[in-house]
PDB file of C-alpha atoms in Angstrom:
ATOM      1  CA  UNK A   1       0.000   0.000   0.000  1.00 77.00           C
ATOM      2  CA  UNK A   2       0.737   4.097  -0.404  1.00 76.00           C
ATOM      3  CA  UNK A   3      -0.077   6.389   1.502  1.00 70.00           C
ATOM      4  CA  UNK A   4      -0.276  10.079   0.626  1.00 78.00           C
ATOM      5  CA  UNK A   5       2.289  12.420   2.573  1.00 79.00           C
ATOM      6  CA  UNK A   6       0.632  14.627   5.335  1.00 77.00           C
ATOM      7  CA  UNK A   7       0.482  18.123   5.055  1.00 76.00           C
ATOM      8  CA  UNK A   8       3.396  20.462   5.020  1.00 73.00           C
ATOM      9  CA  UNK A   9       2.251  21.256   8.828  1.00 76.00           C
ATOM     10  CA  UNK A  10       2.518  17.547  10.376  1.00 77.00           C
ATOM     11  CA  UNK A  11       4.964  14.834   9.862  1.00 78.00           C
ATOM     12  CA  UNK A  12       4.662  11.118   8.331  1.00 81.00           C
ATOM     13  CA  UNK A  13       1.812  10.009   6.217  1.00 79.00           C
ATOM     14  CA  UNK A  14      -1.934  11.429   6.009  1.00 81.00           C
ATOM     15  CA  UNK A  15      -3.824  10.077   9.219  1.00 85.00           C
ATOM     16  CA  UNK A  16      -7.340   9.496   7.255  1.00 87.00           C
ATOM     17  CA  UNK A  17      -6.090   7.443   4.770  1.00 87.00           C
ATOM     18  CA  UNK A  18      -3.675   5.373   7.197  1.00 89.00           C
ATOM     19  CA  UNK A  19      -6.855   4.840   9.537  1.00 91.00           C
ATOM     20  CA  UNK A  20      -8.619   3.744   5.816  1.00 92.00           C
ATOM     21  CA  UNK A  21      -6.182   1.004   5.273  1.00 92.00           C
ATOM     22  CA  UNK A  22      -6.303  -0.444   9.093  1.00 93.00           C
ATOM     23  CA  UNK A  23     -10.122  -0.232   8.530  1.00 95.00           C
ATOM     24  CA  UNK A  24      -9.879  -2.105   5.386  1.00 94.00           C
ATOM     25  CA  UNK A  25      -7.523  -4.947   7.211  1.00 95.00           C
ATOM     26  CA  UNK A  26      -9.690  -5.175  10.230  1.00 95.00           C
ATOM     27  CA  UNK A  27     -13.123  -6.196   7.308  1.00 96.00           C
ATOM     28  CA  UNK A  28     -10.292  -8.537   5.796  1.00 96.00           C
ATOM     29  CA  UNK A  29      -9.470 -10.419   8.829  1.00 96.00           C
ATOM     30  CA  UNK A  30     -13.152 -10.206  10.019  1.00 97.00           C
ATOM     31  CA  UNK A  31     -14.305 -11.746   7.229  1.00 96.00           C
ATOM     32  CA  UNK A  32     -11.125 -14.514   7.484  1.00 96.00           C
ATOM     33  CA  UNK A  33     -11.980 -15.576  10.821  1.00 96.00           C
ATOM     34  CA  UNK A  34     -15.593 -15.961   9.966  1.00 96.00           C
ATOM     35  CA  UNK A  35     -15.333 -18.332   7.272  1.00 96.00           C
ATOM     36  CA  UNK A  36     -12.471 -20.389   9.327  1.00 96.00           C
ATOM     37  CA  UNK A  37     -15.123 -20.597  12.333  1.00 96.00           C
ATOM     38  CA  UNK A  38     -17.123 -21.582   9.243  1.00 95.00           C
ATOM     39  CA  UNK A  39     -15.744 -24.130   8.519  1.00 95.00           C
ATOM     40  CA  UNK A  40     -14.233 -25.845  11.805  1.00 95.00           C
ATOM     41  CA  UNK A  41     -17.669 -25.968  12.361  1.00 95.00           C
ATOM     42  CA  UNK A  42     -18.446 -27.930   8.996  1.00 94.00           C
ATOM     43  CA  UNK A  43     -15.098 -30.234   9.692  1.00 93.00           C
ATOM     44  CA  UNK A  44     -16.523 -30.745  13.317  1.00 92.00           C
ATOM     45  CA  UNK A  45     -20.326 -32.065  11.453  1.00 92.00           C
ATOM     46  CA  UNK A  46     -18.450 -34.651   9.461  1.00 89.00           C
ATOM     47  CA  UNK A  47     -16.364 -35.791  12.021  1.00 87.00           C
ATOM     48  CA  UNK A  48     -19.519 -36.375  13.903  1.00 88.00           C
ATOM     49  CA  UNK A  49     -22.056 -37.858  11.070  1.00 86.00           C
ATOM     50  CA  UNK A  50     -18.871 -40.145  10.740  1.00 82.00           C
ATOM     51  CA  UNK A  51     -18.738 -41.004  14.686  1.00 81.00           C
ATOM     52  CA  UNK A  52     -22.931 -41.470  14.460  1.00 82.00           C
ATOM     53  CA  UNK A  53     -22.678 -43.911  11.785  1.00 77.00           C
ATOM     54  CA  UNK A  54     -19.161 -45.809  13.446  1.00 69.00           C
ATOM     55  CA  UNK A  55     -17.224 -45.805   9.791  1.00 70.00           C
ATOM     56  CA  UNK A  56     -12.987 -46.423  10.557  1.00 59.00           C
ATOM     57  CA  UNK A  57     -13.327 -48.241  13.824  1.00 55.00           C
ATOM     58  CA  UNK A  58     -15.172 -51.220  13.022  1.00 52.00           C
ATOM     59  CA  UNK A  59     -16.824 -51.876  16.068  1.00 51.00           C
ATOM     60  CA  UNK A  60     -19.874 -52.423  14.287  1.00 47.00           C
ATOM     61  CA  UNK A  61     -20.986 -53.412  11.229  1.00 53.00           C
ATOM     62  CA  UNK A  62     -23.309 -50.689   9.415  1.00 56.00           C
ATOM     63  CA  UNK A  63     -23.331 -51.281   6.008  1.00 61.00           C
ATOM     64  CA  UNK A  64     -21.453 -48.074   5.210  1.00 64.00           C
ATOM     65  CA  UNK A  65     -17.969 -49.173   4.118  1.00 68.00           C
ATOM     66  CA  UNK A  66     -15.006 -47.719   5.998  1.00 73.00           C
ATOM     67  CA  UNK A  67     -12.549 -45.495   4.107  1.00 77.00           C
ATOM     68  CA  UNK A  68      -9.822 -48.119   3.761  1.00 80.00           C
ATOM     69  CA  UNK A  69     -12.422 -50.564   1.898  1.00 79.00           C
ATOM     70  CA  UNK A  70     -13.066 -47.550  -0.449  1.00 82.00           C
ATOM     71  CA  UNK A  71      -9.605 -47.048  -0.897  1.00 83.00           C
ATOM     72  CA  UNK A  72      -9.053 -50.690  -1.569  1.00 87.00           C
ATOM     73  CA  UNK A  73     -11.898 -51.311  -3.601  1.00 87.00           C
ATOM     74  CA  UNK A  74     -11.010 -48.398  -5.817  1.00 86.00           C
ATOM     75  CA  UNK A  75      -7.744 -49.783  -6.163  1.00 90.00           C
ATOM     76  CA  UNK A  76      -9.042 -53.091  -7.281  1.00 89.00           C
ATOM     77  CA  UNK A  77     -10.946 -51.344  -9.576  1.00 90.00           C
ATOM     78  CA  UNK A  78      -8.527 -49.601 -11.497  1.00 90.00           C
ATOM     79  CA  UNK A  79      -6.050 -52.422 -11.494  1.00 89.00           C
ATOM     80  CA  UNK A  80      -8.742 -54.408 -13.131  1.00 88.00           C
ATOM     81  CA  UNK A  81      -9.750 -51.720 -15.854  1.00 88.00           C
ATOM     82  CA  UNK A  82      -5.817 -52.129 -16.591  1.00 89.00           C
ATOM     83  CA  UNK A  83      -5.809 -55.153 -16.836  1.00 88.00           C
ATOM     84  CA  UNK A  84      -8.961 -55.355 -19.519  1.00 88.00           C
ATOM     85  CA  UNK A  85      -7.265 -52.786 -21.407  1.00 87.00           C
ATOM     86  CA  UNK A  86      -3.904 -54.399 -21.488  1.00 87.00           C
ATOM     87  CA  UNK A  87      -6.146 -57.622 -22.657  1.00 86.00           C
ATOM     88  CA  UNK A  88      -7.958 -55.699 -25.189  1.00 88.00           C
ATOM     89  CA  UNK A  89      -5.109 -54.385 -26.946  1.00 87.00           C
ATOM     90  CA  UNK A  90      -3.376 -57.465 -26.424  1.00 87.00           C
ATOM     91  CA  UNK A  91      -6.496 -59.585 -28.676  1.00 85.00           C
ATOM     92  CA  UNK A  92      -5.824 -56.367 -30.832  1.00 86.00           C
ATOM     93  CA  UNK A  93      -2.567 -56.790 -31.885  1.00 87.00           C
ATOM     94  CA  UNK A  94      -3.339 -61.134 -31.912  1.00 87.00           C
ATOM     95  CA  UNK A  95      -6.248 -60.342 -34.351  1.00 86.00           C
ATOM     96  CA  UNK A  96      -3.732 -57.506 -36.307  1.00 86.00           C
ATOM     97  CA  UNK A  97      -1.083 -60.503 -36.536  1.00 84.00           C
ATOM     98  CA  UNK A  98      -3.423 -63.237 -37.481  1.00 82.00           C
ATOM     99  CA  UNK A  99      -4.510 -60.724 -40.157  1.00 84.00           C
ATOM    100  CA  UNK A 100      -1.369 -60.145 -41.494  1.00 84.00           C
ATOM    101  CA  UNK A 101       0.066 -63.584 -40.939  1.00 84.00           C
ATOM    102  CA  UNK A 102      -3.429 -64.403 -43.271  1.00 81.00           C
ATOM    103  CA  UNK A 103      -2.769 -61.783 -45.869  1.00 82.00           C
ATOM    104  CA  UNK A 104       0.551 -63.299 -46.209  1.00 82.00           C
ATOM    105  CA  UNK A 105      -0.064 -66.683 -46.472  1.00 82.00           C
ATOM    106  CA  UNK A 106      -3.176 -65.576 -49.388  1.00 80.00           C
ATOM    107  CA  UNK A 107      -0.134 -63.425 -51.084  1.00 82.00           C
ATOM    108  CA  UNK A 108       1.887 -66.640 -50.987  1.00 82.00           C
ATOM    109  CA  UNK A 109      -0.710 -68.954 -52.187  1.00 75.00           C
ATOM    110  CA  UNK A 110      -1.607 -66.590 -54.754  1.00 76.00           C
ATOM    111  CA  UNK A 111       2.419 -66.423 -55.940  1.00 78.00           C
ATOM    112  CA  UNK A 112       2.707 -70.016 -56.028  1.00 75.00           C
ATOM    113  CA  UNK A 113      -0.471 -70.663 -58.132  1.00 69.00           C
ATOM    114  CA  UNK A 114       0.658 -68.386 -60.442  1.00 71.00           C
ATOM    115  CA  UNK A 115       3.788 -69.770 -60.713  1.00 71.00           C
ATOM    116  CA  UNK A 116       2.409 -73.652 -60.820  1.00 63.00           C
ATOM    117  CA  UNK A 117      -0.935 -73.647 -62.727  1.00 59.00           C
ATOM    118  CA  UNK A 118      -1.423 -77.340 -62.337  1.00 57.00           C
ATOM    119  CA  UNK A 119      -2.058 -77.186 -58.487  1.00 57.00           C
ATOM    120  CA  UNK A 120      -5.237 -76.047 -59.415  1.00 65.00           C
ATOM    121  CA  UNK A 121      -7.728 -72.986 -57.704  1.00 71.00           C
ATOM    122  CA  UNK A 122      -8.890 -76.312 -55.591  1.00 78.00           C
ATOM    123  CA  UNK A 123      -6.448 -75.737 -53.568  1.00 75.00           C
ATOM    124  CA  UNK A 124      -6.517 -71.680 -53.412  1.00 74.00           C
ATOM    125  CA  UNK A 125     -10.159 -72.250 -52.313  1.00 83.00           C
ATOM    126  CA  UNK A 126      -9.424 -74.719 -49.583  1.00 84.00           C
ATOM    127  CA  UNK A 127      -6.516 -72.249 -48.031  1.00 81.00           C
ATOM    128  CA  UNK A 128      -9.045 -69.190 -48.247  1.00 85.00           C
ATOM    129  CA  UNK A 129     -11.632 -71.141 -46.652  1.00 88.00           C
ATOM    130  CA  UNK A 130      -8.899 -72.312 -43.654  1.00 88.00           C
ATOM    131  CA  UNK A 131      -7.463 -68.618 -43.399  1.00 88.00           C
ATOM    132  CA  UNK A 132     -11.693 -67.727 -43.197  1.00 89.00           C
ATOM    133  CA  UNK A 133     -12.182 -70.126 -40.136  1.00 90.00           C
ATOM    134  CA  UNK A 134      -8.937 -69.232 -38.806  1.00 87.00           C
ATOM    135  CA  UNK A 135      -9.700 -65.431 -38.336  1.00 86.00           C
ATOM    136  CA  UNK A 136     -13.651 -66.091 -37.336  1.00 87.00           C
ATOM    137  CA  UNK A 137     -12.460 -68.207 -34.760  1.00 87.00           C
ATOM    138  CA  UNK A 138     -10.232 -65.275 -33.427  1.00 88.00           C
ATOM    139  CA  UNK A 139     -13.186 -63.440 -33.352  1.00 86.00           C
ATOM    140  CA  UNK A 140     -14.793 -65.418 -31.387  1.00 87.00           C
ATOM    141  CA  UNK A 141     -12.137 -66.005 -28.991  1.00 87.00           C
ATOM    142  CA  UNK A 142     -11.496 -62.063 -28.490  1.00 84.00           C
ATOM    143  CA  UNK A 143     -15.298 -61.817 -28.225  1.00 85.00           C
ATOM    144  CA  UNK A 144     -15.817 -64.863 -25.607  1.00 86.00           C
ATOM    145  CA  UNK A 145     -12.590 -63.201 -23.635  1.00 83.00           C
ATOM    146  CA  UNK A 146     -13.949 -59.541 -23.589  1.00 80.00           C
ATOM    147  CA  UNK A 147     -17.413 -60.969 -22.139  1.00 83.00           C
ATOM    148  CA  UNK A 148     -15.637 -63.201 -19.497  1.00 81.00           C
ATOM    149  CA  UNK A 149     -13.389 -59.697 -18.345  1.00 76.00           C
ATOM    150  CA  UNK A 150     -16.559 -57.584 -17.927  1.00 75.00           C
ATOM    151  CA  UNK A 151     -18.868 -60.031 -16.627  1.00 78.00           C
ATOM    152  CA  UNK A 152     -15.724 -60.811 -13.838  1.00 73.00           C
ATOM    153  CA  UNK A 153     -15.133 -56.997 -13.105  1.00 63.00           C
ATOM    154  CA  UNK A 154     -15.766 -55.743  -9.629  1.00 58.00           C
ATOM    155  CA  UNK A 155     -18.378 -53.205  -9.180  1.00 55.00           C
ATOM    156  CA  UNK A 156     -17.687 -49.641  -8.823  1.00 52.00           C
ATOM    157  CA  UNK A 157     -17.703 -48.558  -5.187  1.00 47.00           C
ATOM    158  CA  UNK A 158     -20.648 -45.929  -4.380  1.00 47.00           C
ATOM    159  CA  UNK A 159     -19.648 -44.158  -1.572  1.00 47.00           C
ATOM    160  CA  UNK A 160     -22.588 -41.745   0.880  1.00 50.00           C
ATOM    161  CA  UNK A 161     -21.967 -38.358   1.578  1.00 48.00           C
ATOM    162  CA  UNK A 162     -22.794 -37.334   5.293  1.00 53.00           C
ATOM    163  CA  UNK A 163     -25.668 -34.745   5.221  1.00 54.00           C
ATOM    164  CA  UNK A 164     -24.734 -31.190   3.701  1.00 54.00           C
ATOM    165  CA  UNK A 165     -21.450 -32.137   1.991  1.00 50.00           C
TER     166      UNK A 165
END
């Protein structure tokens, strides 16, 4: 803060605008303490909606999980959301591969019976058909494993608020 100089009769700083700024800091730290009182007063209502309904000390059971099972359970939950992704991306890259490893193989076939007419398109057919079942049963495998994950996930936790927060 500045503070305008006094008059050229009295030393130091001008009184009214000095008193202005202590006014101004008294409001501030009015206001301060009022909204700490505030809210000890808030901390002190959780701390007793948590007594009331006995969650952290286990002495009896109330439904109402304790914060450590949240904790815990949240845990759980996000280690097993990893763990579906990782397994998602890892029947990604199996289906990518087969894919490729397919597109190969019907590049190969199709360089071979080009190169020997007499096998026949007999046989072409019969390798498109097996490269066919191969990647459907992929499919199916990636589909029967993404079931299985989310029918085995844990549920998420749903936690209760006490009253006001």
């Amino acid at each position: 803060m500045t503070f305008p100089r006094a008059s050229l009769t009295r030393r130091g700083y001008s009184e009214e605008a000095v008193h202005e700024a202590l006014r101004r800091c008294a409001a501030a730290l009015i206001e301060l303490k009022e909204e700490n009182d505030r809210l000890r007063a808030d901390m002190q209502r959780h701390r007793d909606w948590i007594r009331a309904n006995n969650i952290g000390d286990g002495s009896s059971p109330t439904g109402v999980p304790t914060v450590d099972a949240v904790l815990q359970q949240a845990r759980a939950q996000q280690a097993a959301e990893q763990t579906v992704s990782v397994a998602r991306e890892q029947a990604r890259n199996m289906v990518r591969a087969a894919r490729a490893q397919a597109e190969a193989i019907l590049q190969q076939t199709w360089e071979k019976n080009t190169q020997a007419a007499d096998d026949g398109p007999q046989e072409t057919e019969r390798l498109i058909s097996y490269l066919r079942q191969v990647a459907e049963s992929l499919y199916v495998t990636a589909d029967e494993y993404a079931s299985k994950l989310a029918e085995t996930a844990p549920p998420t936790a749903a936690t209760t608020l006490p009253p006001g927060g």
